Coordinates of C-alpha atoms and ligand atoms in Angstrom, one line a residue:
Chain A
X1 CA 134.6 119.4 -37.8
X2 CA 132.1 116.6 -38.2
X3 CA 133.3 113.2 -39.1
X4 CA 135.3 110.4 -37.4
X5 CA 138.6 108.8 -37.9
X6 CA 138.9 106.2 -40.7
X7 CA 140.1 103.6 -38.1
X8 CA 136.9 104.1 -36.1
X9 CA 134.8 103.7 -39.3
X10 CA 136.8 100.5 -39.9
X11 CA 135.9 99.1 -36.5
X12 CA 132.2 100.0 -37.2
X13 CA 132.3 98.5 -40.6
X14 CA 133.7 95.2 -39.3
X15 CA 130.8 94.9 -36.8
X16 CA 128.3 95.7 -39.5
X17 CA 129.7 93.4 -42.1
X18 CA 130.6 90.7 -39.7
X19 CA 126.9 90.0 -39.5
X20 CA 126.7 89.6 -43.3
X21 CA 129.9 87.7 -44.0
X22 CA 130.3 84.7 -41.8
X23 CA 133.7 83.8 -43.1
X24 CA 135.0 87.2 -41.9
X25 CA 137.5 86.8 -39.0
X26 CA 139.6 89.5 -37.4
X27 CA 143.2 89.3 -36.1
X28 CA 145.1 91.9 -34.1
X29 CA 148.5 92.2 -32.4
X30 CA 147.7 93.8 -29.1
X31 CA 146.4 97.0 -30.6
X32 CA 142.7 96.3 -30.9
X33 CA 141.8 99.4 -28.9
X34 CA 143.7 101.6 -31.3
X35 CA 142.9 99.9 -34.5
X36 CA 139.3 99.6 -33.3
X37 CA 139.1 95.9 -34.0
X38 CA 138.0 95.7 -30.3
X39 CA 134.6 96.6 -31.6
X40 CA 134.5 93.4 -33.6
X41 CA 135.9 91.4 -30.7
X42 CA 133.0 92.6 -28.6
X43 CA 130.4 91.7 -31.1
X44 CA 131.9 88.4 -32.3
X45 CA 134.4 87.1 -29.7
X46 CA 134.6 83.7 -31.3
X47 CA 135.8 85.2 -34.6
X48 CA 138.4 87.5 -33.1
X49 CA 142.0 86.4 -32.5
X50 CA 144.5 88.4 -30.6
X51 CA 147.9 87.1 -31.7
X52 CA 149.9 89.2 -29.2
X53 CA 152.9 91.4 -30.1
X54 CA 154.0 89.2 -33.0
X55 CA 153.3 90.9 -36.3
X56 CA 155.1 88.3 -38.4
X57 CA 153.0 85.6 -36.8
X58 CA 149.9 87.7 -37.3
X59 CA 150.5 87.7 -41.1
X60 CA 151.3 84.0 -41.2
X61 CA 148.2 83.0 -39.2
X62 CA 146.0 85.2 -41.4
X63 CA 147.4 83.4 -44.5
X64 CA 146.7 80.0 -43.0
X65 CA 143.1 81.0 -42.1
X66 CA 142.6 82.3 -45.7
X67 CA 144.0 79.0 -47.0
X68 CA 141.2 77.3 -45.0
X69 CA 138.5 79.5 -46.4
X70 CA 138.2 82.4 -44.0
X71 CA 138.4 86.1 -45.0
X72 CA 140.8 87.4 -42.4
X73 CA 141.4 91.1 -41.6
X74 CA 144.8 91.5 -40.0
X75 CA 145.2 94.8 -38.1
X76 CA 148.0 96.6 -36.3
X77 CA 149.8 99.9 -36.8
X78 CA 150.8 100.5 -40.5
X79 CA 154.6 100.6 -39.7
X80 CA 154.5 97.2 -38.2
X81 CA 152.1 95.6 -40.7
X82 CA 154.1 96.7 -43.7
X83 CA 157.6 97.1 -42.1
X84 CA 158.1 94.4 -39.6
X85 CA 156.2 91.9 -41.5
X86 CA 156.9 92.9 -45.1
X87 CA 158.5 89.7 -46.1
X88 CA 155.7 87.6 -44.5
X89 CA 153.2 89.7 -46.5
X90 CA 155.2 89.3 -49.7
X91 CA 156.0 85.6 -49.5
X92 CA 153.2 84.1 -47.4
X93 CA 150.2 86.3 -48.3
X94 CA 150.7 87.9 -51.7
X95 CA 152.7 85.2 -53.5
X96 CA 150.0 82.5 -52.9
X97 CA 147.4 85.3 -53.5
X98 CA 145.7 84.6 -50.2
X99 CA 142.5 86.3 -49.5
X100 CA 143.9 88.3 -46.6
X101 CA 143.0 92.0 -45.9
X102 CA 145.7 94.0 -44.1
X103 CA 143.9 96.9 -42.5
X104 CA 146.5 99.1 -40.8
X105 CA 145.8 102.2 -38.7
X106 CA 148.1 105.0 -37.6
X107 CA 149.5 105.6 -41.0
X108 CA 151.1 108.9 -41.9
X109 CA 152.4 111.9 -40.1
X110 CA 149.0 112.6 -38.4
X111 CA 149.8 109.9 -35.8
X112 CA 151.2 112.9 -34.0
X113 CA 152.9 112.8 -30.6
X114 CA 154.1 109.2 -30.7
X115 CA 156.7 110.4 -33.1
X116 CA 158.7 109.0 -36.0
X117 CA 158.9 105.4 -34.8
X118 CA 155.1 105.1 -35.1
X119 CA 154.5 107.3 -38.2
X120 CA 154.4 105.1 -41.3
X121 CA 155.5 107.3 -44.2
X122 CA 156.6 104.4 -46.4
X123 CA 153.7 101.9 -46.1
X124 CA 152.1 102.7 -49.5
X125 CA 155.5 102.2 -51.2
X126 CA 156.1 98.9 -49.4
X127 CA 152.7 97.5 -50.3
X128 CA 152.4 98.9 -53.8
X129 CA 155.5 97.2 -55.0
X130 CA 154.1 93.7 -54.2
X131 CA 152.6 91.9 -57.2
X132 CA 148.8 91.4 -56.9
X133 CA 148.4 93.6 -53.8
X134 CA 145.5 96.1 -53.9
X135 CA 146.2 99.3 -52.1
X136 CA 143.3 101.4 -50.8
X137 CA 143.5 104.7 -48.9
X138 CA 140.0 105.9 -47.8
X139 CA 139.5 109.6 -47.2
X140 CA 136.6 109.6 -44.7
X141 CA 134.3 107.3 -42.6
X142 CA 131.8 106.7 -45.5
X143 CA 134.6 105.8 -47.9
X144 CA 136.1 103.5 -45.3
X145 CA 132.8 101.6 -44.9
X146 CA 132.7 101.1 -48.7
X147 CA 136.4 100.2 -48.9
X148 CA 136.0 97.4 -46.2
X149 CA 133.1 95.9 -48.1
X150 CA 134.9 96.2 -51.5
X151 CA 137.9 94.4 -49.9
X152 CA 135.7 91.6 -48.6
X153 CA 134.2 91.1 -52.1
X154 CA 137.6 91.3 -53.8
X155 CA 139.4 87.9 -53.9
X156 CA 143.0 88.4 -53.1
X157 CA 145.2 90.5 -50.8
X158 CA 144.3 94.0 -50.0
X159 CA 146.1 96.7 -48.0
X160 CA 143.8 99.3 -46.4
X161 CA 145.5 102.4 -45.0
X162 CA 143.8 104.0 -42.0
X163 CA 144.4 107.1 -40.0
X164 CA 144.4 108.0 -36.4
X165 CA 142.7 111.5 -36.3
X166 CA 139.1 112.4 -37.0
X167 CA 138.6 113.6 -40.6
X168 CA 135.7 115.7 -41.9
X169 CA 133.0 113.8 -43.8
X170 CA 133.4 114.2 -47.6
X171 CA 130.8 111.7 -48.6
X172 CA 127.5 110.4 -47.2
X173 CA 125.6 107.1 -47.2
X174 CA 124.9 107.4 -50.9
X175 CA 128.6 107.1 -51.8
X176 CA 129.7 103.9 -53.7
X177 CA 133.4 102.9 -54.1
X178 CA 134.8 100.5 -56.5
X179 CA 138.4 99.2 -56.6
X180 CA 140.3 100.9 -59.5
X181 CA 137.9 103.8 -59.7
X182 CA 138.7 107.3 -58.5
X183 CA 136.1 109.8 -57.3
X184 CA 135.9 113.2 -58.9
X185 CA 135.1 115.6 -56.1
X186 CA 135.0 118.8 -58.2
X187 CA 135.7 119.7 -61.7
X188 CA 138.2 122.3 -63.0
X189 CA 140.5 122.7 -65.9
X190 CA 143.6 124.7 -64.8
X191 CA 145.2 122.0 -62.6
X192 CA 144.2 118.6 -61.2
X193 CA 144.9 117.8 -57.6
X194 CA 145.1 114.1 -57.0
X195 CA 144.9 113.2 -53.3
X196 CA 144.3 110.3 -51.0
X197 CA 143.4 109.7 -47.4
X198 CA 143.6 112.5 -45.0
X199 CA 144.9 114.9 -47.7
X200 CA 141.6 114.7 -49.6
X201 CA 139.9 117.3 -47.5
X202 CA 143.1 119.4 -47.4
X203 CA 143.0 119.3 -51.2
X204 CA 139.4 120.6 -51.1
X205 CA 140.5 123.5 -49.0
X206 CA 143.3 124.2 -51.5
X207 CA 140.8 124.2 -54.3
X208 CA 138.8 126.9 -52.5
X209 CA 141.9 129.1 -52.1
X210 CA 142.8 128.6 -55.8
X211 CA 139.2 129.4 -56.8
X212 CA 139.5 132.8 -55.0
X213 CA 142.6 133.4 -57.0
X214 CA 140.8 132.6 -60.2
X215 CA 142.3 129.2 -60.7
X216 CA 140.0 126.4 -61.4
X217 CA 141.2 123.1 -59.8
X218 CA 139.9 119.7 -60.4
X219 CA 140.0 117.5 -57.2
X220 CA 140.3 113.8 -57.6
X221 CA 140.2 111.3 -54.7
X222 CA 142.5 108.4 -55.7
X223 CA 141.6 106.1 -52.9
X224 CA 142.4 103.2 -55.1
X225 CA 146.2 103.8 -55.2
X226 CA 146.6 100.4 -56.7
X227 CA 145.1 99.8 -59.2
X228 CA 145.2 103.5 -60.2
X229 CA 142.2 104.9 -62.1
X230 CA 144.2 105.4 -65.3
X231 CA 141.3 106.9 -67.4
X232 CA 140.5 109.6 -64.8
X233 CA 144.2 110.4 -64.6
X234 CA 144.7 110.5 -68.3
X235 CA 141.7 112.8 -68.8
X236 CA 142.9 115.1 -65.9
X237 CA 146.3 115.4 -67.6
X238 CA 144.9 116.0 -71.0
X239 CA 142.4 118.6 -69.9
X240 CA 144.2 120.3 -67.1
X241 CA 147.8 119.9 -68.3
X242 CA 149.2 120.2 -64.8
X243 CA 148.9 117.8 -61.9
X244 CA 149.6 118.0 -58.2
X245 CA 149.5 115.0 -55.9
X246 CA 148.8 115.1 -52.1
X247 CA 149.4 112.4 -49.5
X248 CA 150.6 112.1 -45.9
X249 CA 153.4 109.7 -47.0
X250 CA 156.8 110.0 -48.4
X251 CA 157.0 111.5 -51.9
X252 CA 159.0 108.4 -52.7
X253 CA 157.0 105.4 -53.7
X254 CA 153.5 106.5 -52.7
X255 CA 150.6 108.0 -54.6
X256 CA 152.8 110.8 -56.0
X257 CA 155.2 108.3 -57.4
X258 CA 152.4 106.2 -58.9
X259 CA 150.8 109.2 -60.6
X260 CA 154.2 110.4 -61.9
X261 CA 155.2 107.0 -63.2
X262 CA 151.9 106.7 -65.1
X263 CA 151.9 110.2 -66.5
X264 CA 155.6 110.1 -67.5
X265 CA 154.8 107.2 -69.8
X266 CA 151.3 108.0 -71.0
X267 CA 150.9 111.8 -71.0
X268 CA 153.8 113.8 -69.7
X269 CA 152.6 117.0 -68.1
X270 CA 154.1 119.0 -65.2
X271 CA 153.6 117.0 -61.9
X272 CA 154.3 118.3 -58.4
X273 CA 154.2 116.0 -55.4
X274 CA 153.0 117.2 -52.0
X275 CA 154.1 114.8 -49.3
X276 CA 156.9 114.2 -46.8
X277 CA 160.1 115.0 -48.5
X278 CA 162.4 112.1 -47.7
X279 CA 162.3 112.7 -44.0
X280 CA 161.3 110.9 -40.8
X281 CA 158.5 112.5 -38.8
X282 CA 158.7 113.6 -35.2
X283 CA 156.5 114.3 -32.2
X284 CA 153.9 117.0 -32.4
X285 CA 150.2 117.6 -32.8
X286 CA 148.9 116.5 -36.2
X287 CA 148.1 120.1 -37.2
X288 CA 151.6 121.2 -36.2
X289 CA 153.2 118.3 -38.1
X290 CA 151.2 118.9 -41.3
X291 CA 152.4 122.5 -41.2
X292 CA 156.0 121.5 -40.4
X293 CA 156.2 119.0 -43.2
X294 CA 154.5 121.0 -45.9
X295 CA 151.1 119.3 -46.0
X296 CA 148.7 122.3 -45.7
X297 CA 146.3 123.7 -48.2
X298 CA 148.7 126.5 -48.8
X299 CA 151.5 124.0 -49.7
X300 CA 149.2 122.4 -52.3
X301 CA 148.3 125.8 -53.7
X302 CA 151.9 126.7 -54.1
X303 CA 152.7 123.5 -55.9
X304 CA 149.6 123.8 -58.0
X305 CA 150.7 127.3 -59.2
X306 CA 154.2 125.9 -59.8
X307 CA 152.8 123.1 -62.0
X308 CA 150.7 125.6 -63.9
X309 CA 153.7 127.8 -64.5
X310 CA 155.8 124.9 -65.7
X311 CA 153.4 123.7 -68.4
Chain B
X1 CA 150.2 49.3 -45.3
X2 CA 152.9 47.6 -43.2
X3 CA 156.2 49.2 -42.4
X4 CA 158.1 47.1 -45.0
X5 CA 155.9 48.4 -47.8
X6 CA 156.3 52.0 -46.4
X7 CA 160.1 51.5 -46.4
X8 CA 160.1 50.4 -50.0
X9 CA 158.1 53.4 -51.0
X10 CA 160.6 55.6 -49.2
X11 CA 163.4 54.0 -51.2
X12 CA 161.6 54.9 -54.4
X13 CA 161.1 58.4 -53.1
X14 CA 164.8 58.7 -52.4
X15 CA 165.6 57.6 -55.8
X16 CA 163.2 60.2 -57.2
X17 CA 164.9 62.9 -55.1
X18 CA 168.4 62.1 -56.4
X19 CA 167.3 61.8 -60.0
X20 CA 165.2 65.0 -60.0
X21 CA 167.9 67.1 -58.3
X22 CA 170.5 65.7 -60.7
X23 CA 168.4 66.5 -63.7
X24 CA 167.6 69.9 -62.4
X25 CA 171.3 70.6 -61.8
X26 CA 170.5 72.2 -58.4
X27 CA 168.5 71.6 -55.3
X28 CA 168.7 70.4 -51.8
X29 CA 169.3 66.6 -51.4
X30 CA 170.5 66.5 -47.8
X31 CA 167.3 67.8 -46.1
X32 CA 165.1 66.1 -48.7
X33 CA 166.6 62.7 -47.8
X34 CA 166.4 63.3 -44.1
X35 CA 162.7 63.9 -44.1
X36 CA 161.7 61.3 -46.8
X37 CA 160.6 58.6 -44.3
X38 CA 158.6 61.2 -42.3
X39 CA 156.7 62.3 -45.4
X40 CA 156.0 58.7 -46.5
X41 CA 154.7 57.8 -43.0
X42 CA 152.4 60.9 -43.2
X43 CA 151.1 60.5 -46.7
X44 CA 150.8 56.7 -46.9
X45 CA 149.7 56.1 -43.3
X46 CA 148.6 58.9 -41.1
X47 CA 147.0 61.5 -43.3
X48 CA 143.4 61.4 -44.5
X49 CA 143.6 62.8 -48.0
X50 CA 142.0 62.3 -51.4
X51 CA 144.7 62.6 -54.1
X52 CA 141.9 62.8 -56.8
X53 CA 140.2 65.6 -54.8
X54 CA 143.1 67.7 -53.5
X55 CA 140.8 70.5 -52.2
X56 CA 138.6 68.2 -50.2
X57 CA 137.5 70.4 -47.3
X58 CA 138.1 67.8 -44.6
X59 CA 141.5 66.7 -45.7
X60 CA 144.5 66.7 -43.4
X61 CA 147.1 69.2 -44.4
X62 CA 150.9 69.2 -44.4
X63 CA 152.8 72.5 -44.4
X64 CA 156.4 71.9 -45.5
X65 CA 157.9 74.7 -43.6
X66 CA 161.4 73.7 -44.6
X67 CA 160.4 74.3 -48.2
X68 CA 163.8 73.6 -49.6
X69 CA 163.1 69.9 -49.1
X70 CA 160.3 70.0 -51.7
X71 CA 161.9 67.4 -53.9
X72 CA 160.9 64.9 -51.2
X73 CA 157.4 66.3 -51.0
X74 CA 157.0 66.3 -54.8
X75 CA 158.2 62.7 -54.9
X76 CA 155.7 61.6 -52.2
X77 CA 152.9 63.5 -53.8
X78 CA 153.6 61.9 -57.2
X79 CA 153.9 58.4 -55.6
X80 CA 150.6 59.0 -53.8
X81 CA 148.9 59.9 -57.1
X82 CA 148.5 63.7 -56.9
X83 CA 150.2 64.0 -60.3
X84 CA 152.2 61.7 -62.6
X85 CA 155.6 60.6 -61.5
X86 CA 157.0 61.8 -64.9
X87 CA 156.4 65.4 -63.7
X88 CA 159.4 65.0 -61.4
X89 CA 161.7 65.4 -64.4
X90 CA 160.5 69.0 -64.7
X91 CA 161.8 70.1 -61.3
X92 CA 163.1 73.6 -61.3
X93 CA 162.5 74.1 -65.1
X94 CA 160.9 77.1 -66.7
X95 CA 157.1 76.8 -66.6
X96 CA 157.2 73.7 -64.3
X97 CA 154.6 73.0 -61.8
X98 CA 157.4 71.9 -59.6
X99 CA 159.1 75.1 -58.5
X100 CA 162.5 75.3 -56.7
X101 CA 160.5 76.0 -53.5
X102 CA 156.8 75.0 -53.0
X103 CA 154.2 77.0 -54.8
X104 CA 150.7 76.0 -53.8
X105 CA 149.2 77.7 -56.8
X106 CA 151.0 75.4 -59.2
X107 CA 151.2 72.0 -57.5
X108 CA 148.2 69.9 -56.5
X109 CA 148.6 68.7 -53.0
X110 CA 150.9 71.5 -51.9
X111 CA 149.2 73.3 -49.1
X112 CA 151.4 76.3 -48.6
X113 CA 153.9 78.3 -50.5
X114 CA 157.1 78.1 -48.5
X115 CA 160.9 78.5 -48.9
X116 CA 161.3 81.5 -46.6
X117 CA 162.1 79.6 -43.4
X118 CA 160.3 80.3 -40.2
X119 CA 156.8 80.9 -41.6
X120 CA 155.2 77.5 -41.9
X121 CA 154.2 77.1 -38.3
X122 CA 152.2 80.4 -38.4
X123 CA 150.3 79.2 -41.5
X124 CA 149.6 75.9 -39.9
X125 CA 148.3 77.6 -36.8
X126 CA 146.0 79.7 -39.0
X127 CA 144.7 76.6 -40.7
X128 CA 144.2 74.8 -37.4
X129 CA 142.3 77.7 -36.0
X130 CA 140.0 78.0 -39.0
X131 CA 139.4 74.2 -39.1
X132 CA 138.4 74.3 -35.3
X133 CA 136.2 77.3 -35.9
X134 CA 134.3 75.3 -38.6
X135 CA 134.4 72.1 -36.4
X136 CA 136.1 70.1 -39.1
X137 CA 137.9 67.0 -38.0
X138 CA 141.0 67.5 -40.0
X139 CA 144.5 67.7 -38.6
X140 CA 147.3 70.1 -39.7
X141 CA 150.9 68.8 -39.8
X142 CA 153.9 71.0 -40.3
X143 CA 157.5 69.9 -40.9
X144 CA 160.2 72.1 -39.6
X145 CA 164.0 72.0 -39.9
X146 CA 166.0 72.1 -36.7
X147 CA 168.1 75.0 -38.0
X148 CA 164.9 76.7 -38.9
X149 CA 164.0 76.8 -35.2
X150 CA 166.4 79.7 -35.0
X151 CA 163.8 81.9 -36.6
X152 CA 161.9 83.9 -34.0
X153 CA 158.6 83.6 -35.8
X154 CA 158.6 79.9 -35.1
X155 CA 158.3 80.6 -31.4
X156 CA 155.7 83.3 -31.9
X157 CA 153.7 80.7 -33.6
X158 CA 154.5 78.0 -31.0
X159 CA 153.2 80.3 -28.3
X160 CA 150.0 81.0 -30.3
X161 CA 149.3 77.3 -30.9
X162 CA 149.5 76.5 -27.3
X163 CA 147.5 79.6 -26.3
X164 CA 144.7 78.5 -28.6
X165 CA 145.0 74.9 -27.4
X166 CA 145.3 73.5 -31.0
X167 CA 145.2 69.8 -30.5
X168 CA 144.5 69.4 -34.2
X169 CA 148.0 70.7 -34.9
X170 CA 151.2 68.6 -35.0
X171 CA 154.7 69.9 -35.7
X172 CA 157.4 67.5 -36.7
X173 CA 161.0 68.6 -36.3
X174 CA 163.5 67.0 -38.7
X175 CA 166.3 66.8 -36.1
X176 CA 169.2 66.1 -38.4
X177 CA 171.6 68.4 -36.5
X178 CA 172.9 70.2 -39.5
X179 CA 172.2 73.5 -41.3
X180 CA 174.0 75.2 -44.1
X181 CA 177.1 76.4 -42.3
X182 CA 177.6 73.3 -40.1
X183 CA 176.2 71.7 -36.9
X184 CA 173.3 73.6 -35.4
X185 CA 174.9 73.8 -32.0
X186 CA 177.9 75.4 -33.5
X187 CA 176.0 77.9 -35.7
X188 CA 173.4 78.9 -33.1
X189 CA 172.2 76.3 -30.8
X190 CA 168.4 75.7 -30.6
X191 CA 169.0 73.0 -28.0
X192 CA 167.5 71.6 -25.8
X193 CA 164.6 71.0 -28.0
X194 CA 162.4 68.9 -25.7
X195 CA 162.6 71.5 -22.9
X196 CA 161.9 74.3 -25.2
X197 CA 158.7 72.9 -26.7
X198 CA 157.6 71.7 -23.3
X199 CA 158.1 75.2 -21.9
X200 CA 155.9 76.5 -24.7
X201 CA 153.2 74.1 -23.4
X202 CA 153.4 71.6 -26.2
X203 CA 153.1 67.8 -25.8
X204 CA 156.4 66.4 -26.9
X205 CA 157.3 63.0 -28.3
X206 CA 160.7 61.8 -29.6
X207 CA 161.3 59.1 -32.1
X208 CA 163.7 57.7 -34.7
X209 CA 162.8 59.6 -37.9
X210 CA 163.9 56.7 -40.1
X211 CA 162.1 53.9 -38.4
X212 CA 158.6 53.4 -39.9
X213 CA 157.2 51.6 -36.8
X214 CA 158.5 54.4 -34.6
X215 CA 157.1 57.1 -36.9
X216 CA 153.7 55.4 -37.1
X217 CA 153.7 55.0 -33.3
X218 CA 154.4 58.7 -33.0
X219 CA 151.8 59.7 -35.5
X220 CA 149.2 57.7 -33.6
X221 CA 150.3 59.2 -30.3
X222 CA 149.4 62.7 -31.5
X223 CA 145.7 61.6 -31.8
X224 CA 145.7 61.0 -28.0
X225 CA 146.9 64.5 -27.1
X226 CA 144.0 66.8 -26.1
X227 CA 144.0 70.5 -25.2
X228 CA 147.5 71.2 -26.5
X229 CA 149.4 71.1 -29.8
X230 CA 151.8 68.1 -30.3
X231 CA 155.4 68.0 -31.6
X232 CA 157.4 65.0 -32.7
X233 CA 161.1 65.5 -32.5
X234 CA 162.3 63.0 -35.2
X235 CA 166.0 62.2 -35.0
X236 CA 167.3 61.9 -38.5
X237 CA 170.4 61.8 -40.6
X238 CA 170.9 64.5 -43.1
X239 CA 171.5 62.8 -46.5
X240 CA 170.1 59.5 -45.2
X241 CA 170.5 56.6 -47.6
X242 CA 173.4 57.9 -49.7
X243 CA 176.7 57.1 -47.9
X244 CA 178.7 60.1 -49.1
X245 CA 175.9 62.5 -48.3
X246 CA 175.1 61.3 -44.8
X247 CA 175.9 63.9 -42.1
X248 CA 177.8 66.1 -44.6
X249 CA 176.6 69.7 -44.4
X250 CA 178.1 70.3 -47.9
X251 CA 175.3 68.2 -49.4
X252 CA 172.7 70.6 -48.1
X253 CA 172.2 72.4 -51.4
X254 CA 174.0 71.0 -54.3
X255 CA 173.2 68.5 -57.0
X256 CA 175.2 65.3 -57.6
X257 CA 176.9 64.9 -60.9
X258 CA 176.3 62.0 -63.2
X259 CA 178.9 59.8 -61.6
X260 CA 177.7 60.5 -58.0
X261 CA 174.1 60.1 -59.1
X262 CA 174.9 56.6 -60.3
X263 CA 176.5 55.6 -57.1
X264 CA 173.7 57.1 -55.1
X265 CA 171.0 55.3 -57.0
X266 CA 172.7 52.0 -56.7
X267 CA 173.0 52.5 -53.0
X268 CA 169.3 53.2 -52.9
X269 CA 168.6 50.0 -54.6
X270 CA 167.8 51.4 -58.0
X271 CA 169.3 50.1 -61.3
X272 CA 170.2 52.9 -63.6
X273 CA 169.7 56.7 -63.8
X274 CA 166.4 56.0 -65.6
X275 CA 163.2 55.4 -63.7
Ligands
LIG1 C1 164.4 83.1 -44.0 C2 165.4 82.3 -44.7 N1 166.7 82.5 -44.4 C3 167.6 81.8 -45.0 C4 167.3 80.8 -45.9 C5 168.4 80.0 -46.6 N2 168.4 78.6 -46.1 C6 167.8 77.6 -46.8 S1 167.9 76.1 -46.1 C7 168.8 76.8 -44.8 C8 169.2 75.8 -43.7 C9 168.1 75.1 -43.1 O1 168.5 74.2 -42.1 P1 167.5 73.3 -41.4 O2 166.3 74.0 -41.0 O3 168.2 72.5 -40.4 O4 167.1 72.4 -42.6 P2 167.6 70.9 -43.1 O5 168.8 70.6 -42.3 O6 166.4 70.0 -42.7 O7 167.8 71.0 -44.5 C10 168.9 78.1 -45.0 C11 169.7 79.0 -44.0 C12 165.9 80.6 -46.2 N3 165.5 79.7 -47.1 N4 165.0 81.3 -45.5
LIG2 MG1 168.8 70.6 -40.1

């Protein structure tokens, strides 16, 4: 399995883009070796700030630096960035529309052995509900690199969801990402699988299984969870008439919810959500957890067939 | 500007506060009156600012961490020329640039959106760090409530400010001894203040928060502190200047009616309810 973790690609992107964007500063809360911001610290020690184990302060300081013209990236684990410091993000970063990028690693069930306390399964929901917050969930290293630069160029708060384990490469250096635009990975007209993050390559495996069964599945990478790519979604619903979402996040409030909300209003078709079904995670290896929580290619296939039957 | 002139501006500011809160029908007079002198000393003496160029990059900044006292900040900003004094009549009204708690997107001169207590010092630390990084000469001030010090985030930020040796950062504690539910030491004591800030490696100065000479002295002291952030513990009286509001926790967050407004304004040396 070639490819690297999105968090590692994030650290690399910071180092690369730190040379281009002088206003870029990076803040961490004693997790720089895990979030990979340590790479940036090594390259630009004067522009790196360890805030210690104080996530609320992390967000406030990032806001203040943005107010004084910097482009701060604030990193910690997703559960602490979005959970511990939610109100700081809401009131002190998003309400004044500060140019802060919250890049949080260790999101989702694939955190693995650290268990439920460290597996953020609610972070997309928590960030998506905040007015003006952009929510991006890159699927591989190449997309992460693109997402980091898109976030720098976008004026306003952005949440970037990063994972712990290595993920296979889906794209290459020619890939270009734009906020609000989905990427169509393969065409098909029986069912559309809309996935984000780690689950994108799982969706591609599901598509292969479906193809063997004579079902043609469209696979859409909805990295831009907010704003959603409504035209790609609408076309998928009109042409495939059945939609499955896939994410390593709670089925409540995440990508699945966003897609279901949109389609319920604009083009009601059967929708099935693959995700964690209103549960906390637990310790285990990522592969075991994906299996235990219904996040495998087979789970997507099952829901896809369900959605097709329901239309 | 001498201290007598400053004191007379402060009286005008207090009248604005009472009038605006009365007209709005809600707001926080107690904590606004207690910090009026501090804000006047800052904006009319200590701070290097350009009211006609509110985004001037080298300006000094004030973060009103105790955001509920914004009627005082709005009055001072208006008196200082950031916007017309008439705007004060729109406090808390639909579409107003003067929101119930500070909104930096709407109000010229407001440096931070606050209202949720405990978050201002962190923002001030961020500003001070960025200004140092850019080698700008500006200073960042942040005004905190004494009850607000109960928020844990304040101490996270205090630790960070000293860690990064932010001698371009000055906190001022409005030490009025009261919060909503009563005396701070009864609700949840943040005392002793001096020892706490010292233990966090801040340079500490105490002064009378209603004496202009003392305030100006304190604000010039901060310029001499190097290698550490500075804090001024300003002893104040909540509701200062209006006899029936002084030291009464109940006047934390309610508007005076027409009768009480008249009494308050006359005590503050103003003629009628009008400006
Ligand atoms: C996080 C948060 N919790 C609660 C409140 C509600 N609140 C507004 S003012 C106040 C009391 C503040 O007391 P103090 O800091 O002493 O301010 P002052 O006496 O100067 O008005 C409280 C609890 C708030 N605004 N923010
Ligand atoms: Mg108080």
